[in-house]
PDB file of C-alpha atoms in Angstrom:
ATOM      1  CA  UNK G   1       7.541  31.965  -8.232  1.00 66.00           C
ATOM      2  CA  UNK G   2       5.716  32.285  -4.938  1.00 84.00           C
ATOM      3  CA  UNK G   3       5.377  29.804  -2.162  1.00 85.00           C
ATOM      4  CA  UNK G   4       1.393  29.608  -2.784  1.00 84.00           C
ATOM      5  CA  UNK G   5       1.838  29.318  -6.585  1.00 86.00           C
ATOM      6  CA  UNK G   6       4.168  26.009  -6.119  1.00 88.00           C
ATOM      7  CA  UNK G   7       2.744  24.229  -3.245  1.00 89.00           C
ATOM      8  CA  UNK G   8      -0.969  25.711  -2.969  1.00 91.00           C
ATOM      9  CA  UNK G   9      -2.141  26.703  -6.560  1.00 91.00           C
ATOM     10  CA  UNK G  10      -2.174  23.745  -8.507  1.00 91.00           C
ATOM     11  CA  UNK G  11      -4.538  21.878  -5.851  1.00 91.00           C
ATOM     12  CA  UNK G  12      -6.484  24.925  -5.241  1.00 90.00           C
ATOM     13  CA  UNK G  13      -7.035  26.103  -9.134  1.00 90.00           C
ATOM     14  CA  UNK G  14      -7.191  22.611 -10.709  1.00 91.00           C
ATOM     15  CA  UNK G  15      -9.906  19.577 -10.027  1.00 89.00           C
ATOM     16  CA  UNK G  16      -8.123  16.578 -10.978  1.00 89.00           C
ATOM     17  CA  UNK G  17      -4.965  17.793  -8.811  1.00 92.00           C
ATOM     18  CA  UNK G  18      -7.678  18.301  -5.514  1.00 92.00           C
ATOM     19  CA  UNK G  19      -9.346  14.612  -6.384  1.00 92.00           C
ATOM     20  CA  UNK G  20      -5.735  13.084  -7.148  1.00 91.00           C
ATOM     21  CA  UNK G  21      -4.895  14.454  -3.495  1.00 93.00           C
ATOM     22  CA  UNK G  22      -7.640  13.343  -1.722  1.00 93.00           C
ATOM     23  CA  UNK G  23      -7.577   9.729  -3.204  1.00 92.00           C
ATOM     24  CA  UNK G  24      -3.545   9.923  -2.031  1.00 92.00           C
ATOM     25  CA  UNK G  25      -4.895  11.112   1.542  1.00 93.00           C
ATOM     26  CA  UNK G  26      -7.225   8.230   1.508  1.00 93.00           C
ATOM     27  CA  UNK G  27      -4.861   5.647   0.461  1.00 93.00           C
ATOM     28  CA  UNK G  28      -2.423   6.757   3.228  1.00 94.00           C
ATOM     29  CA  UNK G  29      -5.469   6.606   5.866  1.00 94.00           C
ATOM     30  CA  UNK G  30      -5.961   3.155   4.993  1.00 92.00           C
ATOM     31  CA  UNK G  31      -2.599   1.515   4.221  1.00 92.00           C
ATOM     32  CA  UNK G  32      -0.274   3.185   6.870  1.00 92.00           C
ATOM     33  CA  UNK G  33      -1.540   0.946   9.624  1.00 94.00           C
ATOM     34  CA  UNK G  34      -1.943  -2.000   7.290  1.00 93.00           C
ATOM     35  CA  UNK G  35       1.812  -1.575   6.124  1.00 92.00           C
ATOM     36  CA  UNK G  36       2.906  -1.417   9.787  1.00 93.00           C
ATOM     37  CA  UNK G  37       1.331  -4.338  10.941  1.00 91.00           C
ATOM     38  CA  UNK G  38       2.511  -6.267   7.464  1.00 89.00           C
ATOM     39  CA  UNK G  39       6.081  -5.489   8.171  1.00 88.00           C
ATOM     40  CA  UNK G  40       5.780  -6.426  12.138  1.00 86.00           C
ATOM     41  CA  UNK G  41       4.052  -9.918  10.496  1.00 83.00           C
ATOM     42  CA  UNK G  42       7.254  -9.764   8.803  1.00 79.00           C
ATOM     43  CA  UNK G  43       5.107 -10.504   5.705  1.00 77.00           C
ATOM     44  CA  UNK G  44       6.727  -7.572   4.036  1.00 75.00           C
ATOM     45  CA  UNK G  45       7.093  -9.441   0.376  1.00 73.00           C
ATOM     46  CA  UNK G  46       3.697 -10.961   0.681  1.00 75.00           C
ATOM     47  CA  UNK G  47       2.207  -7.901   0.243  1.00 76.00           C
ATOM     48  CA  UNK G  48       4.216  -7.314  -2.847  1.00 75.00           C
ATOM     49  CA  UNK G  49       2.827 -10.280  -4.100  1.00 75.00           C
ATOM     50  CA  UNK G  50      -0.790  -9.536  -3.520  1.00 78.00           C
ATOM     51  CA  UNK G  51      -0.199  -6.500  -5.301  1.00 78.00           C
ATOM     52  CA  UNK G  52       0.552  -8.249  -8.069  1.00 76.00           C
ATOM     53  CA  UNK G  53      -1.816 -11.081  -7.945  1.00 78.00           C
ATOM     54  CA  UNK G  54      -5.224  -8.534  -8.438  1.00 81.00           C
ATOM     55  CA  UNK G  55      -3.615  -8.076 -12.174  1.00 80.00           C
ATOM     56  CA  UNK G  56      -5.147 -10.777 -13.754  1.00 82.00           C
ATOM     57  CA  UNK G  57      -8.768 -10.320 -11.917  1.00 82.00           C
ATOM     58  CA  UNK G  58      -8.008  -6.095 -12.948  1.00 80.00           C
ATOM     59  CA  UNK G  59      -7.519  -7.650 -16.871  1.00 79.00           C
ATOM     60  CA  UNK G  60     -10.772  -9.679 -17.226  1.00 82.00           C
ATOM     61  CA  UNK G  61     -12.235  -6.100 -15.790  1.00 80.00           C
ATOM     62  CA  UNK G  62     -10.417  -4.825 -18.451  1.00 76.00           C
ATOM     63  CA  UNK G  63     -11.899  -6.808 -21.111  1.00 77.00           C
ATOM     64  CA  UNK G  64     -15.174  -6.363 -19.648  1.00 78.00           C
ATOM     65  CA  UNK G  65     -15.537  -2.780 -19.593  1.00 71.00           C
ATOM     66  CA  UNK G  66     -13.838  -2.282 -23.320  1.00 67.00           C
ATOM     67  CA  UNK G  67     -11.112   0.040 -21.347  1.00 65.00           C
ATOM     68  CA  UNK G  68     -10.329   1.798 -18.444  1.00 66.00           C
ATOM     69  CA  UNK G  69     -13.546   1.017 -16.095  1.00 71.00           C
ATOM     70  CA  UNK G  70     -11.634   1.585 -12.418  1.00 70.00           C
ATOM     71  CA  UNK G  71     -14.589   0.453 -10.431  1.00 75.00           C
ATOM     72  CA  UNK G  72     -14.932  -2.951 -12.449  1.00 81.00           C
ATOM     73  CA  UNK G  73     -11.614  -3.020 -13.212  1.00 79.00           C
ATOM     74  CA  UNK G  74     -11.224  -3.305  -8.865  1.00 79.00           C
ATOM     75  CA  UNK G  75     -13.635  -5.355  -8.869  1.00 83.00           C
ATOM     76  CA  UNK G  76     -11.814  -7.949 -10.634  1.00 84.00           C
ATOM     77  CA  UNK G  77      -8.363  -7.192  -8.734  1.00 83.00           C
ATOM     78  CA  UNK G  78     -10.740  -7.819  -5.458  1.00 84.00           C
ATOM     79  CA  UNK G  79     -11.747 -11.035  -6.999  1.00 85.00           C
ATOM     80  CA  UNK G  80      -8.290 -12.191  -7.695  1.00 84.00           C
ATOM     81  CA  UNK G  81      -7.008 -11.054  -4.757  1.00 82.00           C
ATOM     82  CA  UNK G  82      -8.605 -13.230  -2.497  1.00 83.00           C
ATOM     83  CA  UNK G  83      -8.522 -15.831  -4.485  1.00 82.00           C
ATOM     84  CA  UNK G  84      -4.751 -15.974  -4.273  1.00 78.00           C
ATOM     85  CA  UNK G  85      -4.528 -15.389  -0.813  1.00 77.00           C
ATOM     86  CA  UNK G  86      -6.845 -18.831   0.149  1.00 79.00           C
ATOM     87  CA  UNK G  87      -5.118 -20.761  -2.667  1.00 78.00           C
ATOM     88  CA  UNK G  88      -1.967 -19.593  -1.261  1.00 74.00           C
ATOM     89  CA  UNK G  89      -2.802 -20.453   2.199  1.00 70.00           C
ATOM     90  CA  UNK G  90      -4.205 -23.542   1.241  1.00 75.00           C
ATOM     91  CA  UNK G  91      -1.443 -24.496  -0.639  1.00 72.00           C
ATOM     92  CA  UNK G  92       1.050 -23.855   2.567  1.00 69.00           C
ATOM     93  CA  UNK G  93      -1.103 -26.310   4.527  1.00 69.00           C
ATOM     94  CA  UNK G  94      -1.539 -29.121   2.338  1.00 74.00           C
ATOM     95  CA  UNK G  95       2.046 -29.654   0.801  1.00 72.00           C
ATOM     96  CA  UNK G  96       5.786 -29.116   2.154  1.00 65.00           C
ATOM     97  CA  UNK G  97       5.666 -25.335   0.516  1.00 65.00           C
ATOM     98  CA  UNK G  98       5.530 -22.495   2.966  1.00 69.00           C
ATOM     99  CA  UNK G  99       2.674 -19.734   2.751  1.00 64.00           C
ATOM    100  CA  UNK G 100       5.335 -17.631   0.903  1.00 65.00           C
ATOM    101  CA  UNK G 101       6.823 -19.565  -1.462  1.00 68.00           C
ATOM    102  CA  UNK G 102       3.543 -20.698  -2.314  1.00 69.00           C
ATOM    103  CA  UNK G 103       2.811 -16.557  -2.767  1.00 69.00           C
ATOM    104  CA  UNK G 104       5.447 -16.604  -4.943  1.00 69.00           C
ATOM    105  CA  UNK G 105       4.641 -19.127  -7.519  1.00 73.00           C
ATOM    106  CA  UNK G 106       1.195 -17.961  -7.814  1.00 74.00           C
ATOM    107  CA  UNK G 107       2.329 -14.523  -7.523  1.00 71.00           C
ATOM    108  CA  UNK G 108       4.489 -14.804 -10.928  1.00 76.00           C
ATOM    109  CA  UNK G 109       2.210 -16.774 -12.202  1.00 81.00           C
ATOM    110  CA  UNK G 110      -0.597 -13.949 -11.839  1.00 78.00           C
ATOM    111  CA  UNK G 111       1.743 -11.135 -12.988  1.00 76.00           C
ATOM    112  CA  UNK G 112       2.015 -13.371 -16.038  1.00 82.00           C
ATOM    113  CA  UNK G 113      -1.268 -14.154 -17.017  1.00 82.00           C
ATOM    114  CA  UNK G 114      -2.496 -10.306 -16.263  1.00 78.00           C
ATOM    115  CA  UNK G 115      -0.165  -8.463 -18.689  1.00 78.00           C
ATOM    116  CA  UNK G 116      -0.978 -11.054 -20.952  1.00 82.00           C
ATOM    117  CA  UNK G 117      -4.704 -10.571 -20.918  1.00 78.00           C
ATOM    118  CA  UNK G 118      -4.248  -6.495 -21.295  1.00 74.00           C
ATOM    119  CA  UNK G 119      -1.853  -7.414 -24.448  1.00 76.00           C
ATOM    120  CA  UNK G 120      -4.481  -9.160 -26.142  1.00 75.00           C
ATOM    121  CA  UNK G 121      -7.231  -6.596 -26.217  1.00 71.00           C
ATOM    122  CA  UNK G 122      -5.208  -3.470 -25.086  1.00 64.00           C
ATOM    123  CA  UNK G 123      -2.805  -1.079 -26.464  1.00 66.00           C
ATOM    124  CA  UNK G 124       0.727  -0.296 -24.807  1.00 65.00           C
ATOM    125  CA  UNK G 125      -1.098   3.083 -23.323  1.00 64.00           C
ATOM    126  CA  UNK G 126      -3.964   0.815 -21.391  1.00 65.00           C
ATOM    127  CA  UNK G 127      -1.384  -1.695 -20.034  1.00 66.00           C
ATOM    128  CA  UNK G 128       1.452   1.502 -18.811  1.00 70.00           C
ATOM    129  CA  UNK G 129      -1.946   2.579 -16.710  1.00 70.00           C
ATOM    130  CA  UNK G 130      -3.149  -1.307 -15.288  1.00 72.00           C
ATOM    131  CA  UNK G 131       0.761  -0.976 -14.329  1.00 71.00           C
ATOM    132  CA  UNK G 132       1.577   2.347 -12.981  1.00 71.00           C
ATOM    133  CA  UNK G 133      -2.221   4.093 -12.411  1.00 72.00           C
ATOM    134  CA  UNK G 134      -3.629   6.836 -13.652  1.00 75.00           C
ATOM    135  CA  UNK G 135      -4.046   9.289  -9.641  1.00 83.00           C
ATOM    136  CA  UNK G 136      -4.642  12.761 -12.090  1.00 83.00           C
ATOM    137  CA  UNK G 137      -7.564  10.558 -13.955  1.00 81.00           C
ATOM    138  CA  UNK G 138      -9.482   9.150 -10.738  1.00 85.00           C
ATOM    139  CA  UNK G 139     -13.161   9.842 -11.274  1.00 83.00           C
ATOM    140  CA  UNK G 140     -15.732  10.465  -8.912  1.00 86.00           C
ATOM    141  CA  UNK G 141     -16.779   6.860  -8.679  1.00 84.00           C
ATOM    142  CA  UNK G 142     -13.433   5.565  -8.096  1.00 83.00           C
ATOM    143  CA  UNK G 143     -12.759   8.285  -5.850  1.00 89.00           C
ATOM    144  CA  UNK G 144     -15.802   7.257  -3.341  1.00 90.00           C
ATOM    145  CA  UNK G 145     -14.414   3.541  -3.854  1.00 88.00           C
ATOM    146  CA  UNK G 146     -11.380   4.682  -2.625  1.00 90.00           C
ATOM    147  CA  UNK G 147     -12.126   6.665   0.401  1.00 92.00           C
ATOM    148  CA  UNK G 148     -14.787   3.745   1.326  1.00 93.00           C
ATOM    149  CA  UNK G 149     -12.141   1.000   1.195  1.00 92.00           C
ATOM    150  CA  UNK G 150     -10.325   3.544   3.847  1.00 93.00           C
ATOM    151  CA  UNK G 151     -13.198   4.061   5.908  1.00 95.00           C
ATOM    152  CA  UNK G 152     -13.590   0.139   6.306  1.00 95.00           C
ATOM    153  CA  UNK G 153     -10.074  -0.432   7.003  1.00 94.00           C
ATOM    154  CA  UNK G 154      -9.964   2.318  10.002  1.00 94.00           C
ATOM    155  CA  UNK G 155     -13.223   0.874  11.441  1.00 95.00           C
ATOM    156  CA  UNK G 156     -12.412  -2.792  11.185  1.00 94.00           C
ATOM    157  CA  UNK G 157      -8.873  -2.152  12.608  1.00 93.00           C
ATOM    158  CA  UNK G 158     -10.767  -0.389  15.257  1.00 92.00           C
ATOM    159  CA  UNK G 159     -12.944  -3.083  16.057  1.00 91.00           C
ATOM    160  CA  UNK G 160     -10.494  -5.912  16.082  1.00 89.00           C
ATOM    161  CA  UNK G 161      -6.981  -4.027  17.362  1.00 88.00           C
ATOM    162  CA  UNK G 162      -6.452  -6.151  19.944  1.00 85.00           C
ATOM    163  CA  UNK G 163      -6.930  -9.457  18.347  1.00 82.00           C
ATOM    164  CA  UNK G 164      -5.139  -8.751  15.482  1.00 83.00           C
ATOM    165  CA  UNK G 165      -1.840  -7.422  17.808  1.00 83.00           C
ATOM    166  CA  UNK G 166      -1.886 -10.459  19.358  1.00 80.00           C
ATOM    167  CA  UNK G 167      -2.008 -12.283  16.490  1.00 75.00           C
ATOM    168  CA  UNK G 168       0.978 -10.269  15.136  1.00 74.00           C
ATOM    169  CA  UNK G 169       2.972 -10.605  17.698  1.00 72.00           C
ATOM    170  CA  UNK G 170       2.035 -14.217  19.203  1.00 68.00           C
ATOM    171  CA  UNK G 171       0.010 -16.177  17.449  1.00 64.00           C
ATOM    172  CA  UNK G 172       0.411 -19.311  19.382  1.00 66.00           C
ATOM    173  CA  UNK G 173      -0.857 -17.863  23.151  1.00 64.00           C
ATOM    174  CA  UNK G 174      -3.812 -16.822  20.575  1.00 65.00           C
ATOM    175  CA  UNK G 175      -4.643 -19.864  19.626  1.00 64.00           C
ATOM    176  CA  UNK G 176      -3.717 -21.167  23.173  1.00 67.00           C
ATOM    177  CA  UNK G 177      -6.951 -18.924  24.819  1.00 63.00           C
ATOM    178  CA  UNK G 178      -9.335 -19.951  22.106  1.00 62.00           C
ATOM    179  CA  UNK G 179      -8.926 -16.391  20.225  1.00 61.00           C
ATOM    180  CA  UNK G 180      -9.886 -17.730  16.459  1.00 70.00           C
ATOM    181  CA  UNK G 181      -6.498 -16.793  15.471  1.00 66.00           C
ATOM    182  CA  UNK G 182      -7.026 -18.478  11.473  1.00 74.00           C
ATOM    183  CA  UNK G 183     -10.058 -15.955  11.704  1.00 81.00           C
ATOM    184  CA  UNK G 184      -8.053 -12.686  12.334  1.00 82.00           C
ATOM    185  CA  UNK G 185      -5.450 -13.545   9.755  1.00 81.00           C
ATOM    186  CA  UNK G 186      -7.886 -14.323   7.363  1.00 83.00           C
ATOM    187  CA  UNK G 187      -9.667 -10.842   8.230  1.00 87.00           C
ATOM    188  CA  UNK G 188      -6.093  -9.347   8.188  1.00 88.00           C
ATOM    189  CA  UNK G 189      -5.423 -10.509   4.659  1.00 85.00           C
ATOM    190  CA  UNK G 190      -8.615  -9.165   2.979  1.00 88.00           C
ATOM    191  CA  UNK G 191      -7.683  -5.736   4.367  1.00 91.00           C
ATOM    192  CA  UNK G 192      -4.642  -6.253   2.700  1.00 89.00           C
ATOM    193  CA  UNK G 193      -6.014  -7.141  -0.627  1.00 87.00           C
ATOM    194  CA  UNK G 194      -8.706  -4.503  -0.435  1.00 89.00           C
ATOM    195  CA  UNK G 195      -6.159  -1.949   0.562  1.00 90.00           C
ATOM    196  CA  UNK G 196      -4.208  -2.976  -2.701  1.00 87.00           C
ATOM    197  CA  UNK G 197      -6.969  -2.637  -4.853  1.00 85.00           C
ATOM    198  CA  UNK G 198      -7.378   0.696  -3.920  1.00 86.00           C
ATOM    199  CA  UNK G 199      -4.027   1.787  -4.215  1.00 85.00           C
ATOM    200  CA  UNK G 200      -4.360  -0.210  -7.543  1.00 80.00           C
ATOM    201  CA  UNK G 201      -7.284   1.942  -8.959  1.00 71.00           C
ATOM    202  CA  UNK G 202      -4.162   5.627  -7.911  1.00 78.00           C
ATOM    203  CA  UNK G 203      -0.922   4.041  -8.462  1.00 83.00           C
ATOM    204  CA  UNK G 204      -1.384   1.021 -10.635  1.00 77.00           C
ATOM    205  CA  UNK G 205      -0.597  -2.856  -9.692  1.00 73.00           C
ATOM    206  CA  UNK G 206       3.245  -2.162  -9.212  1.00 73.00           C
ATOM    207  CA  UNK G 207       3.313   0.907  -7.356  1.00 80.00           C
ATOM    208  CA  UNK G 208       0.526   0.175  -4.833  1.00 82.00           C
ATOM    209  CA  UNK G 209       2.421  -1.432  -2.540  1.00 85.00           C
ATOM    210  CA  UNK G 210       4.945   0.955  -1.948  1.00 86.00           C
ATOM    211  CA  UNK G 211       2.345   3.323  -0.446  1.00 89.00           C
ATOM    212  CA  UNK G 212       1.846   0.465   2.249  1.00 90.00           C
ATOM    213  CA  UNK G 213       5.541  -0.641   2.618  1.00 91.00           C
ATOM    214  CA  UNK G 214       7.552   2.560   2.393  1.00 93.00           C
ATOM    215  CA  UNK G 215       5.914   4.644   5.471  1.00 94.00           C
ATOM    216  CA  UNK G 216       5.371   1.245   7.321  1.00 93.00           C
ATOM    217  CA  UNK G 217       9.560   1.515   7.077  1.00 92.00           C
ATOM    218  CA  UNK G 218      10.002   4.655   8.215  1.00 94.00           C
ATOM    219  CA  UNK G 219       7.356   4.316  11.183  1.00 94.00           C
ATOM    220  CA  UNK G 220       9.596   1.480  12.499  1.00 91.00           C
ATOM    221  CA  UNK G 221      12.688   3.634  12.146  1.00 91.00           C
ATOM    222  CA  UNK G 222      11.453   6.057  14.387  1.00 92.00           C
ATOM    223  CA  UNK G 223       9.144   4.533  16.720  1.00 91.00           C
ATOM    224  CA  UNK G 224       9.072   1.818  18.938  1.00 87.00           C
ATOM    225  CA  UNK G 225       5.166   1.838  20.025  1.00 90.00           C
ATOM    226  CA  UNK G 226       2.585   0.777  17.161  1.00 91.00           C
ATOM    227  CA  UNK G 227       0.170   3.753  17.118  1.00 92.00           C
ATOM    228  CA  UNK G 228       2.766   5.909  16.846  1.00 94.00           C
ATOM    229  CA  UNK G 229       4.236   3.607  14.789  1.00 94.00           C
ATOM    230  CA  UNK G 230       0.617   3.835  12.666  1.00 95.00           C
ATOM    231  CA  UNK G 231       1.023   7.887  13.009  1.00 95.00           C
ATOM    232  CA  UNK G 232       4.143   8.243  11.633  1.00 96.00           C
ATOM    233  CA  UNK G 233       2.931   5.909   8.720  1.00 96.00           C
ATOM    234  CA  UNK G 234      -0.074   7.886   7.700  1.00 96.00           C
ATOM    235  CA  UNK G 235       1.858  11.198   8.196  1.00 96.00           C
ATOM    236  CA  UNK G 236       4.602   9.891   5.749  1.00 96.00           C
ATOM    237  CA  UNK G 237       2.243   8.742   3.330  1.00 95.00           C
ATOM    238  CA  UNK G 238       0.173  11.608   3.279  1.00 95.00           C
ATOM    239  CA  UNK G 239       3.493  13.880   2.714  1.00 96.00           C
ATOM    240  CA  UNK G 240       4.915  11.397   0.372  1.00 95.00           C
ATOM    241  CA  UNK G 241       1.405  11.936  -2.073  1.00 93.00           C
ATOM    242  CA  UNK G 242       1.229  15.767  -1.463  1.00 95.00           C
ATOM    243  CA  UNK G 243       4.481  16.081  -2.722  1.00 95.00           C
ATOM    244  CA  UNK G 244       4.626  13.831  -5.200  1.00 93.00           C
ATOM    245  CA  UNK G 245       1.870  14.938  -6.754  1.00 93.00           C
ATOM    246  CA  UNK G 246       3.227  18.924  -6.761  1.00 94.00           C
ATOM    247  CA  UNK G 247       6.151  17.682  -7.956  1.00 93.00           C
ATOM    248  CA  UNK G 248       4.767  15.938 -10.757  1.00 91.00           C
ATOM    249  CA  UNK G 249       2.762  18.511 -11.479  1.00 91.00           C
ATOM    250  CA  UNK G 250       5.598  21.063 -11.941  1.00 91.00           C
ATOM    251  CA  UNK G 251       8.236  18.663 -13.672  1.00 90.00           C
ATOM    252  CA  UNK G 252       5.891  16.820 -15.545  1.00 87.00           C
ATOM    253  CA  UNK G 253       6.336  13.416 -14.386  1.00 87.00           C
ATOM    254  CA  UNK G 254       4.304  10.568 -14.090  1.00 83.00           C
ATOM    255  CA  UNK G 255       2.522  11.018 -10.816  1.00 87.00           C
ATOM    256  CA  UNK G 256       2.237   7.448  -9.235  1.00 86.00           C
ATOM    257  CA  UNK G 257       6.170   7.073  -9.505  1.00 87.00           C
ATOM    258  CA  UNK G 258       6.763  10.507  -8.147  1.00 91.00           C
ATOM    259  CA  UNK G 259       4.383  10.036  -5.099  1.00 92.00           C
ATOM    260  CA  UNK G 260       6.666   6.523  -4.991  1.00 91.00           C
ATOM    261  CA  UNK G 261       9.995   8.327  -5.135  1.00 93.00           C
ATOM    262  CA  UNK G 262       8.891  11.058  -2.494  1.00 95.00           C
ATOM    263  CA  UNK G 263       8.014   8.035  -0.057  1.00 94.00           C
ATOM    264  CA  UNK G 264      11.623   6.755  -1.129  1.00 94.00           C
ATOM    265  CA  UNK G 265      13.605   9.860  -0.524  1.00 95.00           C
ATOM    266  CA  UNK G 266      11.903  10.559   2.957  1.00 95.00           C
ATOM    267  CA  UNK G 267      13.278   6.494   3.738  1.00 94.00           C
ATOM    268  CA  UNK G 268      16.409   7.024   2.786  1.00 93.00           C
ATOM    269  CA  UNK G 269      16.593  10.238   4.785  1.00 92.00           C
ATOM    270  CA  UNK G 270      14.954   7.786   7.752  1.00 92.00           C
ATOM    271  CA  UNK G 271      17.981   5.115   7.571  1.00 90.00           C
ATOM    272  CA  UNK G 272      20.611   8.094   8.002  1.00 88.00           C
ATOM    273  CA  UNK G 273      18.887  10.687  10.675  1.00 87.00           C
ATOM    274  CA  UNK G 274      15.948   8.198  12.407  1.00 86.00           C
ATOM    275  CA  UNK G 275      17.374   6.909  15.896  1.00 82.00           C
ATOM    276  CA  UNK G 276      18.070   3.494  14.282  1.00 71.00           C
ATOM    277  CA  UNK G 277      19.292   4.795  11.163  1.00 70.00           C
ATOM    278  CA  UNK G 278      22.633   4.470   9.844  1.00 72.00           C
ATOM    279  CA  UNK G 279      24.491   7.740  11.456  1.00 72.00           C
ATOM    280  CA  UNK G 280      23.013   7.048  15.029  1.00 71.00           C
ATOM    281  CA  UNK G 281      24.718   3.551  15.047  1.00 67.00           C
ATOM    282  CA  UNK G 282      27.513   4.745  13.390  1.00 69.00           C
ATOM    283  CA  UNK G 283      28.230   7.666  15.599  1.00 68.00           C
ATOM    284  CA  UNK G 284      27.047   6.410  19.002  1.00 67.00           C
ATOM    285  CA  UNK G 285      26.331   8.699  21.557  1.00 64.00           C
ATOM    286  CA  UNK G 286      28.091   8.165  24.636  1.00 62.00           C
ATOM    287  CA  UNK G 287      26.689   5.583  27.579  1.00 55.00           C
ATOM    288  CA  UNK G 288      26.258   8.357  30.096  1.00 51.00           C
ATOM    289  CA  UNK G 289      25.487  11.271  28.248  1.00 53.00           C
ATOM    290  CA  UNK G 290      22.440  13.145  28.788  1.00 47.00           C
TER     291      UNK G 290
END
């Protein structure tokens, strides 16, 4: 087997392998950066429970198409989202619960309710592909969904970078110079739900995350600047769904985990080699050497 047959052909001679891949290049365009600044927010777990909150909105879409509608399906997940981010928030300010134990309850709660809802009117086939996406099956509509939610995240981040740094990194001196701080995080939080919902509509509700949180890791174990911190984000999550997706292609796997494991195996490689990985602090180099 040549080079070009394993890595090359498949994308070149077959269209759902060449839409697959550029819904995984889109995904990585858009939650990279969003991943970074999540795990700098230190908000690493909220985003794994946003990622399960958009099930239940993704369900009612569900039950409103009569199957597999992606667009109304994200719709729904959008819906939900959002919804569980204010209630969230306004939980954390109006009782003695933090914003991420309150993320938590309704988190579980959400998870819950949304496999639930799929049971009801679904098979075990529909709710395996709310859960774990269906990348090879992305449609043209979906696709465009996909690449716009990208498109808006790179513009708005863009627009607001410095705002939402500071907010990141000191929220109080924010608020101190009048800088609308509630605002930006609010902003912050939609990109993170729409960012989810299109990683929801490739890799399902439990394995979108993981294109925003795995590269986000690696970035901060080899950089200590945030763009390249974003760069080395994108880059890993654009190798991690290239692949993944050959991969799956060759072995027959499922594609959404495989793109997942890639991601995996390129962070564990990060904690041994990366300059703060594992070997580096266990095999320091010495003070004065060059």
């Amino acid at each position: 087997m040549t080079l070009y047959s394993l890595l090359i052909a498949p994308v070149v001679d077959y269209g759902f392998m060449r839409r697959a891949l550029v819904a995984s290049l889109a995904l990585a365009l858009g939650s990279g950066p969003i991943g970074v600044l999540l795990m700098l927010r230190r908000m690493s777990l909220v985003g794994d429970a946003m990622a399960h909150a958009v099930l239940p909105g993704a369900a009612i879409g569900f039950l409103i198409a009569g199957g597999l509608s992606l667009p109304i399906m994200g719709l729904g997940g959008l819906v939900a989202g959002l919804s569980v981010a204010l209630l969230s928030g306004l939980v954390s300010r109006t009782t003695a619960l933090n914003e991420d134990a309150s993320f938590a309850s309704l988190y579980l709660t959400s998870l819950a309710l949304g496999v639930l809802i799929v049971s009801l009117r679904g098979s075990n086939i529909d709710l395996l592909h709310v859960l774990f996406g269906t990348i090879l099956a992305i449609d043209s509509v979906a696709l465009y969904l996909v690449a716009g939610i990208a498109s808006l995240t790179v513009l708005t981040l863009a627009a607001v970078y410095r705002p939402l740094v500071a907010e990141c990194f000191d929220p109080g001196f924010l608020r101190a110079v009048g800088g609308r701080g509630p605002l930006y995080h609010l902003l912050f939080m939609f990109l993170v739900v729409i960012n989810l919902v299109a990683g929801f509509q490739a890799l399902g509700t439990l394995m979108s995350v993981g294109m925003m949180m795995l590269p986000a890791a690696v970035a901060q174990l080899w950089a200590r600047t945030l763009p390249a911190m974003f760069a080395i984000a994108v880059s890993t999550a654009i190798v991690s769904g290239y692949f993944g997706l050959i991969a799956s292609f060759h072995l027959g796997f499922a594609s959404g985990p495989t793109i997942i494991l890639t991601a995996s195996l390129i962070y564990v490689g990060s904690l041994l080699l990366a300059p703060s990985g594992a070997l580096r602090r266990l095999f320091p180099r010495p003070h004065l050497a060059a």
